[in-house]
Amino acid sequence: MEILILIIVLLVIVLAVGDIRRSLITKPVFKLFKRILPPLSDTEREAMEAGDIWWDGELFSGRPDWQKLLETPEPKLTSEEQAFVDNQLAELLDMLDDFKIVQQDRDLPKPVWDFLRKEHFFAMIIGKEYGGLDFSPAANSYIVSRIASRSISAAVSVMVPNSLGPGELLTHYGTDEQKNYWLPRLADGTDIPCFALTGPEAGSDAGAIPDEGIICKGEHEGKEVVGIRLNWSKRYITLAPSATVLGLAFKLYDPENLLGDKKELGITCALIPTSHKGVVTGDRHFPLNQAFLNGTTYGEDVFIPLEWIIGGADYAGKGWRMLVECLSAGRGISLPALAAASGHVTQRMTGAYAYVRQQFGLPIGVFEGVQSAMGKIGGTNYTLESMRRLTVSALCQGKSPSVVTAMTKYHMTEMGREVIEHAMDIHAGKGIQLGPHNYLGHNYMATPVSITVEGANILTRNLMIFGQGATRCHPYVLEEMKAASNTDEEQGLMAFDGLLMKHVGFAVSNVFSSLWMGLTSSRFNETPVSGETGRYYQHLTRFSRGLAMAADVSMLMLGGDLKRKEMISARLGDVLSHLYMASAVLKRFEDEGRQAADLPYVHYAVQSHLHKIGYAFDGFFRNFPKRSVAVLMRAMVFPLGNHFAQPSDELLQDISTDMMKPGITRDRHTFLCYWKDDENDMTGHMEKAFLAMLDMKDVYKKLRKAEKRGELSGNLNGQALADKAKELNIISAEEADKLAHTEKLRMTAIGVDSFAPGIIENNQFYTTKGDLRKQAVRD
C-alpha cells in the first residue's frame, strides 16, 4: 500500500510541476511527434488550413452536441428567390427539350442561351450592386437541382459560372477595379466565363500544374510594363468553347526578383479575355454524349499585365489558397445538386413506372425483387435530400466547411450513381432506348462526370475526407502540428505542453467511454428527442467516441505512414461521413415536423448508415497493421460484437409501397423533380398514366377477375380491351371510355422510342417543319 501511495504521489508531482513534466514527458513526446509528423507540401498545408470546421468537428470530438445541430436554421428561399423559381425558372424548364439538346443540337438552343443571359442565371452568386441576383446557397442549390431534373446539360451550363470560377474568385478577392469592370459584364451575360485548372499532367494534384508564368517586362497597350509571360495547356474546361473570359491557374516564377526576393511564388490565378493575343480556344470535348460545352485552351508566350492577376499583384502566389477556400461551393452545391436531382427523379418516376408497368396481371412494384431496388431508391433519396439541405444550411450561415463539402460531394455523387442504376434495372428496356420519352438515359450517361470532377471521388475518399478531417476536425492535432513546426523550439515546446495534457485526457476519456458505451449498448447516452429515433442519437454518439479513439491511436501508431495507408484512413473517413449523413437524416426528420409517414425512410436511412459505420470499423480493425493494437481497439468499440445489421426487407417493402401512392409524402420527397402536366412530355405521360391507373384500379380488378374466370382474354389491351369488356358487360360504357383513355396513357408510358430508317443515321430527329417524332416514333 505504501508503495502504491508513493507511486501516485510521484506521478502527481511529475504531472503537476511544469518544469518536471516538460523535462520528463513533454520534451521526449515533442521530439517523437516531430519525427513521426507526416510531411506536408505547401499545397497540402494550405488546403489543410483553408475553410471552416462545423458539424464535422462535433462528430470528430466524440461529444456531438445534438441540440446544437437541431437548432441550426434550415435553409429557406426568400420571397425574391421564390418568385424567381415560380417565374423565370419555370419558364426555363418549359423551354428545355433535352433529347433535342443532346442528340441533335449538341448545345443549348440560342433562345435558351439568350434567356439565361437576360434573366441573370449566370449571376446567382454576384452581388446586386454589380447587377447580379445575389441569391443564397439554398436558392443556388434548388435552381440547379430543378434544372438538372430536366436536363443535365443545361444544369451544368448554369452551375459552372455560379461555382468555382471567375465570378466567385472576383467577388472574394478581386480588386475594386476588377470587380467594377468584370462583375457587371458577367452578371448580364456580356461575358461568359470559364476557369482552367486541369491539364494533361495535372488533375486532382493541382500542385503538379506544369503551366507557368514568368514575371518579366513586356509591352501592353503600347507601353512597357511589368507583367507575366504565360504558357499553358488545359483540357476538360467546361464552357471553354464559348467563353469570352478565361480564368487561368498557373505556377508563377520571378527569376529577376521584380516583385521581391522569392523566385518561386506558387500557384496564381489570372483573368484573361479570350480575345487577347495568343489565347487559343482549342478543340471541343464530347463528355459522355452530353451537350454542355467542354473543351481545351492553350497559350504560348502570352504576355499579360500584373493587374490581370485576380486580386492584383498582392495575390501573386496565393491562388491555391483562393481556390481551396472557394471550392466549397462546387463541392457543397453544384455537384450535389445534380445528385439530388437524380434521387428525386428516380423516386418519382420509378414509383409511377412500377405501378404502370404490369406483369402477370400485376404491377411490377408488388414483386419483391423490384421492391428491393425501389426501397433502396426511396431510402437513399431521403439521405440525398437530407444531406443537400444540411450542407446548404452551413453555407447559408456563411461557413465554408471544407471537410463537410468534400464528404457531400463524394457521397452524394456516389448515391446519385446508385439510385440511377437501380432505376435503370427496374425500367429495363424503357431506360436504355433513347428517345424523347426516355427520362433516365441522359442522366445515367452523365453520372460519371460528377464522379470525376472537382476532385475525383477516389482521391476525395482516400486522401481528403479523413486526411484533412483528422487534423482540421481534431480538437488538438492541428495546433500540435503548428507547435511542432514553430521555429522557436522553446516557444513550441511550451505550447505543445499545454496541448499534450489536454490531448492525453481527451484520448483516455475516449477509450473508456467507447468501452462503456459498447458494454451498455449506448443506453446511458443522452438523446435530444424521444420516440422511435431517440436510440439513433445514442448509437451515433457511441460511434463518434469510437472514431475519436481510433483516429488518435492511428496517428500515434502509424505517424507519417498513415498518410500512405489510404485504405486504412479511408475507412475512418467513411465512419465520419456516415455519422454526418445519419445526422442529416435525423435533422431533416425534426425540421419537417416528425412526419409519421417518413419513418420507414428514416429507419432505412439511419440503419443503413449505422451498418456502414460498423462495416467500415470492421475493415479498419481487420487491416490495421499493428495487430495487437487492432484487437484492443475492436474490444473498445465492439466489446459485445458488431450487431448493426442492414435494414430489413420489411422496410424496403414499406418504402416501395409508399412510392406507388400519390399524395403529400410523394410530393415532399420528389419536389425537385420537374414534370409537365402534358401527356406528350417525357415526364407528363408517366405521371398522367400513373394517376389514371390509380383512379381506375377497381376497373382493373374487375378485368383481372374476368380473366381468371376465362371470360376475357389476357392478351387484350388498349381500345380492344375496353371494347371487349364493355361488350361482355364486365364494365359500363362510361368505364369503358375511361379505360380506353387510361390504356392509351399506359401503353405510351411503357412504350419506348423507335425511329424510321434514316432518322438516326442522318441525325434528323427534328426539322424546321417541326418534331419528326410524330412520324418516326412508334410505341
PDB file of C-alpha atoms in Angstrom, residues 624-776:
ATOM      1  CA  PHE A 624      -4.761  -2.302 -39.188  1.00  0.00           C
ATOM      2  CA  PRO A 625      -1.042  -3.236 -39.427  1.00  0.00           C
ATOM      3  CA  LYS A 626      -0.432  -3.370 -35.663  1.00  0.00           C
ATOM      4  CA  ARG A 627      -2.465  -6.492 -34.944  1.00  0.00           C
ATOM      5  CA  SER A 628      -2.369  -6.442 -31.138  1.00  0.00           C
ATOM      6  CA  VAL A 629      -3.453  -2.796 -31.162  1.00  0.00           C
ATOM      7  CA  ALA A 630      -6.236  -3.602 -33.613  1.00  0.00           C
ATOM      8  CA  VAL A 631      -7.580  -6.308 -31.283  1.00  0.00           C
ATOM      9  CA  LEU A 632      -7.619  -3.861 -28.373  1.00  0.00           C
ATOM     10  CA  MET A 633      -9.369  -1.156 -30.422  1.00  0.00           C
ATOM     11  CA  ARG A 634     -12.029  -3.611 -31.595  1.00  0.00           C
ATOM     12  CA  ALA A 635     -12.611  -4.608 -27.966  1.00  0.00           C
ATOM     13  CA  MET A 636     -13.126  -0.965 -27.038  1.00  0.00           C
ATOM     14  CA  VAL A 637     -15.626  -0.240 -29.837  1.00  0.00           C
ATOM     15  CA  PHE A 638     -17.377  -3.623 -30.100  1.00  0.00           C
ATOM     16  CA  PRO A 639     -16.848  -5.394 -26.757  1.00  0.00           C
ATOM     17  CA  LEU A 640     -20.025  -7.444 -27.333  1.00  0.00           C
ATOM     18  CA  GLY A 641     -19.668  -7.747 -31.107  1.00  0.00           C
ATOM     19  CA  ASN A 642     -20.883  -5.740 -34.077  1.00  0.00           C
ATOM     20  CA  HIS A 643     -24.672  -6.148 -34.209  1.00  0.00           C
ATOM     21  CA  PHE A 644     -25.568  -3.319 -36.594  1.00  0.00           C
ATOM     22  CA  ALA A 645     -27.352  -5.085 -39.442  1.00  0.00           C
ATOM     23  CA  GLN A 646     -28.665  -3.915 -42.789  1.00  0.00           C
ATOM     24  CA  PRO A 647     -32.247  -2.614 -42.879  1.00  0.00           C
ATOM     25  CA  SER A 648     -34.944  -5.280 -43.001  1.00  0.00           C
ATOM     26  CA  ASP A 649     -36.830  -6.431 -46.070  1.00  0.00           C
ATOM     27  CA  GLU A 650     -39.982  -5.098 -44.433  1.00  0.00           C
ATOM     28  CA  LEU A 651     -38.614  -1.548 -44.550  1.00  0.00           C
ATOM     29  CA  LEU A 652     -37.776  -1.918 -48.238  1.00  0.00           C
ATOM     30  CA  GLN A 653     -41.308  -3.127 -48.914  1.00  0.00           C
ATOM     31  CA  ASP A 654     -42.877  -0.311 -46.905  1.00  0.00           C
ATOM     32  CA  ILE A 655     -40.914   2.275 -48.866  1.00  0.00           C
ATOM     33  CA  SER A 656     -41.625   0.693 -52.252  1.00  0.00           C
ATOM     34  CA  THR A 657     -45.348   0.535 -51.495  1.00  0.00           C
ATOM     35  CA  ASP A 658     -45.333   4.168 -50.419  1.00  0.00           C
ATOM     36  CA  MET A 659     -43.564   5.178 -53.642  1.00  0.00           C
ATOM     37  CA  MET A 660     -46.574   3.898 -55.603  1.00  0.00           C
ATOM     38  CA  LYS A 661     -49.010   6.150 -53.722  1.00  0.00           C
ATOM     39  CA  PRO A 662     -49.784   9.695 -54.865  1.00  0.00           C
ATOM     40  CA  GLY A 663     -50.096  12.372 -52.238  1.00  0.00           C
ATOM     41  CA  ILE A 664     -48.274  14.740 -49.923  1.00  0.00           C
ATOM     42  CA  THR A 665     -45.452  12.379 -48.945  1.00  0.00           C
ATOM     43  CA  ARG A 666     -44.583  11.593 -52.556  1.00  0.00           C
ATOM     44  CA  ASP A 667     -44.654  15.300 -53.431  1.00  0.00           C
ATOM     45  CA  ARG A 668     -42.477  16.242 -50.454  1.00  0.00           C
ATOM     46  CA  HIS A 669     -39.870  13.620 -51.311  1.00  0.00           C
ATOM     47  CA  THR A 670     -39.691  14.484 -55.010  1.00  0.00           C
ATOM     48  CA  PHE A 671     -40.315  18.243 -55.135  1.00  0.00           C
ATOM     49  CA  LEU A 672     -37.110  18.839 -57.120  1.00  0.00           C
ATOM     50  CA  CYS A 673     -38.320  16.587 -59.947  1.00  0.00           C
ATOM     51  CA  TYR A 674     -39.736  18.598 -62.840  1.00  0.00           C
ATOM     52  CA  TRP A 675     -42.738  17.144 -64.572  1.00  0.00           C
ATOM     53  CA  LYS A 676     -45.032  18.790 -67.053  1.00  0.00           C
ATOM     54  CA  ASP A 677     -48.806  18.341 -66.996  1.00  0.00           C
ATOM     55  CA  ASP A 678     -48.816  17.234 -70.617  1.00  0.00           C
ATOM     56  CA  GLU A 679     -49.082  13.644 -71.803  1.00  0.00           C
ATOM     57  CA  ASN A 680     -46.825  14.460 -74.755  1.00  0.00           C
ATOM     58  CA  ASP A 681     -43.984  15.400 -72.409  1.00  0.00           C
ATOM     59  CA  MET A 682     -41.476  12.738 -71.336  1.00  0.00           C
ATOM     60  CA  THR A 683     -42.389  13.213 -67.673  1.00  0.00           C
ATOM     61  CA  GLY A 684     -46.046  14.112 -68.023  1.00  0.00           C
ATOM     62  CA  HIS A 685     -47.019  10.952 -69.869  1.00  0.00           C
ATOM     63  CA  MET A 686     -45.787   8.787 -66.991  1.00  0.00           C
ATOM     64  CA  GLU A 687     -47.393  10.931 -64.316  1.00  0.00           C
ATOM     65  CA  LYS A 688     -50.738  11.020 -66.079  1.00  0.00           C
ATOM     66  CA  ALA A 689     -50.722   7.269 -66.729  1.00  0.00           C
ATOM     67  CA  PHE A 690     -49.907   6.593 -63.080  1.00  0.00           C
ATOM     68  CA  LEU A 691     -52.715   8.778 -61.749  1.00  0.00           C
ATOM     69  CA  ALA A 692     -55.204   7.476 -64.312  1.00  0.00           C
ATOM     70  CA  MET A 693     -54.472   3.843 -63.464  1.00  0.00           C
ATOM     71  CA  LEU A 694     -54.843   4.506 -59.755  1.00  0.00           C
ATOM     72  CA  ASP A 695     -58.186   6.127 -60.459  1.00  0.00           C
ATOM     73  CA  MET A 696     -59.206   3.024 -62.448  1.00  0.00           C
ATOM     74  CA  LYS A 697     -57.840   0.395 -60.054  1.00  0.00           C
ATOM     75  CA  ASP A 698     -61.317  -1.001 -59.297  1.00  0.00           C
ATOM     76  CA  VAL A 699     -61.980  -1.424 -63.015  1.00  0.00           C
ATOM     77  CA  TYR A 700     -58.675  -3.270 -63.469  1.00  0.00           C
ATOM     78  CA  LYS A 701     -59.652  -5.574 -60.593  1.00  0.00           C
ATOM     79  CA  LYS A 702     -62.859  -6.430 -62.454  1.00  0.00           C
ATOM     80  CA  LEU A 703     -60.849  -7.189 -65.584  1.00  0.00           C
ATOM     81  CA  ARG A 704     -58.388  -9.460 -63.745  1.00  0.00           C
ATOM     82  CA  LYS A 705     -61.261 -11.401 -62.176  1.00  0.00           C
ATOM     83  CA  ALA A 706     -62.864 -11.799 -65.601  1.00  0.00           C
ATOM     84  CA  GLU A 707     -59.559 -13.096 -66.995  1.00  0.00           C
ATOM     85  CA  LYS A 708     -59.300 -15.638 -64.184  1.00  0.00           C
ATOM     86  CA  ARG A 709     -62.841 -16.841 -64.942  1.00  0.00           C
ATOM     87  CA  GLY A 710     -61.853 -17.264 -68.579  1.00  0.00           C
ATOM     88  CA  GLU A 711     -64.355 -14.659 -69.777  1.00  0.00           C
ATOM     89  CA  LEU A 712     -61.739 -12.191 -71.045  1.00  0.00           C
ATOM     90  CA  SER A 713     -58.521 -12.820 -72.942  1.00  0.00           C
ATOM     91  CA  GLY A 714     -55.367 -11.712 -71.136  1.00  0.00           C
ATOM     92  CA  ASN A 715     -53.817 -10.685 -74.463  1.00  0.00           C
ATOM     93  CA  LEU A 716     -56.073  -7.682 -74.971  1.00  0.00           C
ATOM     94  CA  ASN A 717     -55.057  -4.103 -74.291  1.00  0.00           C
ATOM     95  CA  GLY A 718     -55.918  -0.576 -75.323  1.00  0.00           C
ATOM     96  CA  GLN A 719     -59.148   0.167 -77.136  1.00  0.00           C
ATOM     97  CA  ALA A 720     -59.703  -3.520 -77.899  1.00  0.00           C
ATOM     98  CA  LEU A 721     -59.686  -4.332 -74.177  1.00  0.00           C
ATOM     99  CA  ALA A 722     -62.177  -1.561 -73.405  1.00  0.00           C
ATOM    100  CA  ASP A 723     -64.495  -2.599 -76.223  1.00  0.00           C
ATOM    101  CA  LYS A 724     -64.478  -6.300 -75.314  1.00  0.00           C
ATOM    102  CA  ALA A 725     -65.003  -5.649 -71.602  1.00  0.00           C
ATOM    103  CA  LYS A 726     -67.960  -3.404 -72.415  1.00  0.00           C
ATOM    104  CA  GLU A 727     -69.396  -5.959 -74.870  1.00  0.00           C
ATOM    105  CA  LEU A 728     -69.310  -8.640 -72.170  1.00  0.00           C
ATOM    106  CA  ASN A 729     -70.916  -6.250 -69.626  1.00  0.00           C
ATOM    107  CA  ILE A 730     -67.911  -6.559 -67.369  1.00  0.00           C
ATOM    108  CA  ILE A 731     -67.736  -2.757 -67.200  1.00  0.00           C
ATOM    109  CA  SER A 732     -70.137   0.055 -68.036  1.00  0.00           C
ATOM    110  CA  ALA A 733     -69.947   2.275 -71.112  1.00  0.00           C
ATOM    111  CA  GLU A 734     -68.605   5.155 -69.017  1.00  0.00           C
ATOM    112  CA  GLU A 735     -65.986   2.887 -67.505  1.00  0.00           C
ATOM    113  CA  ALA A 736     -65.062   1.653 -70.975  1.00  0.00           C
ATOM    114  CA  ASP A 737     -64.419   5.207 -72.211  1.00  0.00           C
ATOM    115  CA  LYS A 738     -62.196   5.931 -69.208  1.00  0.00           C
ATOM    116  CA  LEU A 739     -60.446   2.594 -69.626  1.00  0.00           C
ATOM    117  CA  ALA A 740     -59.670   3.295 -73.293  1.00  0.00           C
ATOM    118  CA  HIS A 741     -58.078   6.634 -72.355  1.00  0.00           C
ATOM    119  CA  THR A 742     -56.157   5.102 -69.470  1.00  0.00           C
ATOM    120  CA  GLU A 743     -54.923   2.252 -71.649  1.00  0.00           C
ATOM    121  CA  LYS A 744     -53.676   4.759 -74.206  1.00  0.00           C
ATOM    122  CA  LEU A 745     -51.743   6.550 -71.484  1.00  0.00           C
ATOM    123  CA  ARG A 746     -50.447   3.256 -70.104  1.00  0.00           C
ATOM    124  CA  MET A 747     -49.220   1.990 -73.453  1.00  0.00           C
ATOM    125  CA  THR A 748     -47.457   5.290 -74.115  1.00  0.00           C
ATOM    126  CA  ALA A 749     -45.897   5.222 -70.656  1.00  0.00           C
ATOM    127  CA  ILE A 750     -44.461   1.705 -71.011  1.00  0.00           C
ATOM    128  CA  GLY A 751     -43.589   2.198 -74.681  1.00  0.00           C
ATOM    129  CA  VAL A 752     -40.146   3.094 -75.977  1.00  0.00           C
ATOM    130  CA  ASP A 753     -38.987   5.292 -78.808  1.00  0.00           C
ATOM    131  CA  SER A 754     -38.167   3.862 -82.216  1.00  0.00           C
ATOM    132  CA  PHE A 755     -37.258   5.674 -85.409  1.00  0.00           C
ATOM    133  CA  ALA A 756     -37.873   5.141 -89.088  1.00  0.00           C
ATOM    134  CA  PRO A 757     -34.868   4.172 -91.253  1.00  0.00           C
ATOM    135  CA  GLY A 758     -32.573   7.138 -91.917  1.00  0.00           C
ATOM    136  CA  ILE A 759     -33.623   9.250 -88.946  1.00  0.00           C
ATOM    137  CA  ILE A 760     -30.821   8.124 -86.624  1.00  0.00           C
ATOM    138  CA  GLU A 761     -28.253   7.710 -89.412  1.00  0.00           C
ATOM    139  CA  ASN A 762     -28.823  11.243 -90.703  1.00  0.00           C
ATOM    140  CA  ASN A 763     -29.433  12.841 -87.297  1.00  0.00           C
ATOM    141  CA  GLN A 764     -32.807  14.107 -88.486  1.00  0.00           C
ATOM    142  CA  PHE A 765     -34.812  13.865 -85.283  1.00  0.00           C
ATOM    143  CA  TYR A 766     -36.022  17.432 -85.801  1.00  0.00           C
ATOM    144  CA  THR A 767     -36.530  19.611 -88.847  1.00  0.00           C
ATOM    145  CA  THR A 768     -37.535  23.211 -89.457  1.00  0.00           C
ATOM    146  CA  LYS A 769     -41.042  21.888 -90.034  1.00  0.00           C
ATOM    147  CA  GLY A 770     -41.260  20.516 -86.521  1.00  0.00           C
ATOM    148  CA  ASP A 771     -40.700  17.435 -84.479  1.00  0.00           C
ATOM    149  CA  LEU A 772     -40.145  14.325 -86.604  1.00  0.00           C
ATOM    150  CA  ARG A 773     -41.085  12.012 -83.765  1.00  0.00           C
ATOM    151  CA  LYS A 774     -44.734  12.334 -84.820  1.00  0.00           C
ATOM    152  CA  GLN A 775     -43.748  10.406 -87.929  1.00  0.00           C
ATOM    153  CA  ALA A 776     -40.813   8.447 -86.632  1.00  0.00           C
TER     154      ALA A 776
END
